[in-house]
């Protein structure tokens, strides 16, 4: 999986000078042809991407993400409905386009988003909150406006990773007025997103989201912590990724790792592969992968970074 094209150099332009591509946003009451045209409009020029967005290219695949069948079915049906948008437009309705992915860390929220973008062959934009926020009065909201105007010009996926970072419950938030303005602005913008723009949000803290934000989404998908079966399956996949098929009981390994999520197993398997690679380069008698696993397993309780309980 390659993450490329991060827009490190802001190329923010004034809202008023930003052209909107033909076949762009669906206006209310727009004719069916213009709605179809909006679904078919493609990104014209990567240089047009405004500050606050990073185009992320990925080869993630849904088949490699281990999920409860019900969640996988939900994701498949979401993709299918979006691809079949004409059926819905003909029926006078639009396909769902706004979903929140939630669940504990390290279980595939970001990965699923990338897989959806890759399978739908759509540009995936990560919202970069650090680049959106400005100390200049009103600037943050202005940038948010430019960002939404841009994404409406073509079919794409707009991803708010860790969406709780910018949409904290306004009742609970101790943040200053600036954050509250951003949330209000975001609410208005989300209401206005046309169906050819897919909006995905991810959060580990659903309880922290402003309640009004929830209403803007069509649904939520819960990606839970894995059980032993899923961890065993993933351990095999993770070793295969590095070209290993260890001759050990992977279920026993998965149990002894006591991992809470897939990401922890990924870290462990990378440690094994590092040990293997180092030994191959440096030792007179290089370790086998099984020996490298044994070494990594001995070190695991000392080096693992365990997520503190909330
Ligand atoms: N369900 C899964 N199936 C297969 N691999 C997974 C799964 N979940 C996570 N992984 C692996 O763990 C890594 C981290 O996953 P990801 O970043 O998608 O988690 P996340 O839910 O977005 O976590 P966070 O809440 O911390 O952002 C991925 O790169 C992927 O390799
Ligand atoms: Mg994530």
Tab-separated table of C-alpha atoms in Angstrom, residues 26-195:
chain	number	residue	atom	x	y	z
A	26	UNK	CA	-25.991	18.797	-8.292
A	27	UNK	CA	-28.117	21.775	-7.477
A	28	UNK	CA	-31.490	21.252	-5.886
A	29	UNK	CA	-34.021	20.732	-8.600
A	30	UNK	CA	-31.311	20.127	-11.185
A	31	UNK	CA	-32.331	18.069	-14.171
A	32	UNK	CA	-31.613	14.342	-14.243
A	33	UNK	CA	-29.003	14.828	-16.961
A	34	UNK	CA	-27.005	17.185	-14.791
A	35	UNK	CA	-27.167	14.714	-11.901
A	36	UNK	CA	-25.845	11.941	-14.136
A	37	UNK	CA	-23.163	14.308	-15.440
A	38	UNK	CA	-22.103	15.055	-11.876
A	39	UNK	CA	-21.676	11.329	-11.164
A	40	UNK	CA	-19.593	11.008	-14.294
A	41	UNK	CA	-17.406	14.077	-13.763
A	42	UNK	CA	-13.785	13.211	-13.011
A	43	UNK	CA	-10.914	15.104	-11.427
A	44	UNK	CA	-9.392	17.269	-14.134
A	45	UNK	CA	-6.126	18.407	-12.634
A	46	UNK	CA	-4.428	17.371	-9.396
A	47	UNK	CA	-2.984	20.898	-9.153
A	48	UNK	CA	-6.500	22.142	-8.396
A	49	UNK	CA	-6.576	20.304	-5.060
A	50	UNK	CA	-6.979	23.004	-2.391
A	51	UNK	CA	-5.171	23.366	0.900
A	52	UNK	CA	-6.591	21.079	3.574
A	53	UNK	CA	-6.939	18.042	1.321
A	54	UNK	CA	-4.460	15.262	0.571
A	55	UNK	CA	-5.037	12.953	-2.353
A	56	UNK	CA	-4.175	9.449	-1.133
A	57	UNK	CA	-3.448	6.710	-3.643
A	58	UNK	CA	-3.752	3.157	-2.444
A	59	UNK	CA	-3.938	-0.439	-3.585
A	60	UNK	CA	-5.888	-1.622	-0.497
A	61	UNK	CA	-8.432	-4.322	-1.242
A	62	UNK	CA	-11.632	-5.141	0.563
A	63	UNK	CA	-10.922	-8.862	0.303
A	64	UNK	CA	-7.819	-8.371	2.480
A	65	UNK	CA	-9.745	-6.666	5.256
A	66	UNK	CA	-11.067	-9.135	7.817
A	67	UNK	CA	-14.490	-8.070	8.994
A	68	UNK	CA	-17.697	-9.612	10.349
A	69	UNK	CA	-19.748	-10.785	7.352
A	70	UNK	CA	-22.549	-8.381	8.164
A	71	UNK	CA	-20.189	-5.378	7.956
A	72	UNK	CA	-18.642	-6.649	4.735
A	73	UNK	CA	-22.124	-7.048	3.232
A	74	UNK	CA	-23.003	-3.526	4.298
A	75	UNK	CA	-19.881	-2.124	2.644
A	76	UNK	CA	-20.469	-4.127	-0.536
A	77	UNK	CA	-24.048	-2.935	-0.736
A	78	UNK	CA	-22.918	0.677	-0.198
A	79	UNK	CA	-20.446	0.381	-3.095
A	80	UNK	CA	-22.974	-1.409	-5.286
A	81	UNK	CA	-25.673	1.211	-4.718
A	82	UNK	CA	-23.232	4.004	-5.497
A	83	UNK	CA	-22.166	2.228	-8.692
A	84	UNK	CA	-25.822	1.685	-9.612
A	85	UNK	CA	-26.629	5.348	-9.076
A	86	UNK	CA	-28.689	5.514	-12.268
A	87	UNK	CA	-31.264	3.094	-10.857
A	88	UNK	CA	-31.758	5.413	-7.910
A	89	UNK	CA	-31.830	8.611	-9.951
A	90	UNK	CA	-34.436	6.997	-12.216
A	91	UNK	CA	-36.432	6.128	-9.100
A	92	UNK	CA	-36.310	9.738	-7.949
A	93	UNK	CA	-33.965	9.118	-5.032
A	94	UNK	CA	-30.210	9.209	-4.501
A	95	UNK	CA	-27.942	6.401	-3.259
A	96	UNK	CA	-26.505	6.687	0.251
A	97	UNK	CA	-23.289	8.664	0.234
A	98	UNK	CA	-22.417	9.533	3.836
A	99	UNK	CA	-21.232	6.915	6.315
A	100	UNK	CA	-19.378	6.876	9.624
A	101	UNK	CA	-16.985	4.043	10.426
A	102	UNK	CA	-16.564	3.531	14.132
A	103	UNK	CA	-14.851	1.167	16.524
A	104	UNK	CA	-11.737	0.733	18.625
A	105	UNK	CA	-8.312	1.656	17.197
A	106	UNK	CA	-6.420	-0.561	14.795
A	107	UNK	CA	-9.315	-2.536	13.311
A	108	UNK	CA	-9.498	-1.228	9.788
A	109	UNK	CA	-11.472	2.021	9.634
A	110	UNK	CA	-8.832	3.775	7.564
A	111	UNK	CA	-8.029	0.592	5.668
A	112	UNK	CA	-11.682	0.044	4.685
A	113	UNK	CA	-11.921	3.619	3.441
A	114	UNK	CA	-8.869	3.107	1.244
A	115	UNK	CA	-10.260	-0.191	-0.038
A	116	UNK	CA	-13.584	1.456	-0.952
A	117	UNK	CA	-11.748	4.185	-2.876
A	118	UNK	CA	-9.516	1.693	-4.633
A	119	UNK	CA	-12.374	-0.612	-5.618
A	120	UNK	CA	-14.530	2.267	-6.827
A	121	UNK	CA	-11.531	3.798	-8.612
A	122	UNK	CA	-12.300	7.195	-7.145
A	123	UNK	CA	-9.936	9.847	-5.838
A	124	UNK	CA	-9.704	9.694	-2.055
A	125	UNK	CA	-9.121	12.963	-0.206
A	126	UNK	CA	-8.058	12.955	3.425
A	127	UNK	CA	-9.060	16.151	5.186
A	128	UNK	CA	-5.935	17.647	6.777
A	129	UNK	CA	-7.169	19.494	9.843
A	130	UNK	CA	-3.677	20.856	10.558
A	131	UNK	CA	-3.679	22.621	7.203
A	132	UNK	CA	-7.290	23.745	7.420
A	133	UNK	CA	-6.938	25.525	10.698
A	134	UNK	CA	-5.760	29.100	10.664
A	135	UNK	CA	-5.309	31.648	13.422
A	136	UNK	CA	-6.631	34.330	11.093
A	137	UNK	CA	-10.224	35.242	11.903
A	138	UNK	CA	-12.701	33.406	9.657
A	139	UNK	CA	-9.961	31.789	7.580
A	140	UNK	CA	-10.665	28.209	8.718
A	141	UNK	CA	-14.309	28.415	7.676
A	142	UNK	CA	-13.316	29.993	4.389
A	143	UNK	CA	-10.913	27.137	3.654
A	144	UNK	CA	-13.616	24.628	4.551
A	145	UNK	CA	-15.864	26.353	2.022
A	146	UNK	CA	-13.225	26.143	-0.706
A	147	UNK	CA	-12.632	22.501	0.107
A	148	UNK	CA	-16.289	21.571	-0.267
A	149	UNK	CA	-16.666	23.583	-3.467
A	150	UNK	CA	-13.744	21.684	-4.923
A	151	UNK	CA	-14.955	18.170	-4.051
A	152	UNK	CA	-18.386	18.892	-5.510
A	153	UNK	CA	-16.831	19.390	-8.938
A	154	UNK	CA	-16.284	15.663	-9.497
A	155	UNK	CA	-17.003	12.185	-8.196
A	156	UNK	CA	-14.736	11.454	-5.263
A	157	UNK	CA	-14.465	10.340	-1.655
A	158	UNK	CA	-13.948	12.889	1.084
A	159	UNK	CA	-12.568	11.293	4.241
A	160	UNK	CA	-12.699	12.797	7.716
A	161	UNK	CA	-10.378	10.483	9.623
A	162	UNK	CA	-10.647	10.926	13.405
A	163	UNK	CA	-13.685	13.110	12.722
A	164	UNK	CA	-14.124	13.662	16.477
A	165	UNK	CA	-11.118	16.019	16.220
A	166	UNK	CA	-13.213	18.635	14.447
A	167	UNK	CA	-16.769	17.823	15.390
A	168	UNK	CA	-16.715	17.618	19.165
A	169	UNK	CA	-20.041	17.883	20.896
A	170	UNK	CA	-20.574	21.632	21.182
A	171	UNK	CA	-22.447	21.191	24.446
A	172	UNK	CA	-19.527	19.359	26.071
A	173	UNK	CA	-16.645	21.101	24.337
A	174	UNK	CA	-14.403	23.389	26.308
A	175	UNK	CA	-12.914	24.645	23.068
A	176	UNK	CA	-13.068	28.263	22.085
A	177	UNK	CA	-15.518	29.784	19.677
A	178	UNK	CA	-13.353	28.970	16.691
A	179	UNK	CA	-13.940	25.231	17.014
A	180	UNK	CA	-17.658	25.831	17.468
A	181	UNK	CA	-17.724	27.867	14.273
A	182	UNK	CA	-15.944	25.064	12.428
A	183	UNK	CA	-18.527	22.547	13.626
A	184	UNK	CA	-21.427	24.791	12.608
A	185	UNK	CA	-19.837	25.357	9.241
A	186	UNK	CA	-19.234	21.660	8.768
A	187	UNK	CA	-22.880	20.929	9.533
A	188	UNK	CA	-24.040	23.331	6.843
A	189	UNK	CA	-21.541	21.978	4.338
A	190	UNK	CA	-22.476	18.348	5.033
A	191	UNK	CA	-26.128	19.136	4.404
A	192	UNK	CA	-25.150	20.461	1.035
A	193	UNK	CA	-23.007	17.571	-0.209
A	194	UNK	CA	-24.458	16.151	-3.431
A	195	UNK	CA	-24.815	12.358	-3.831
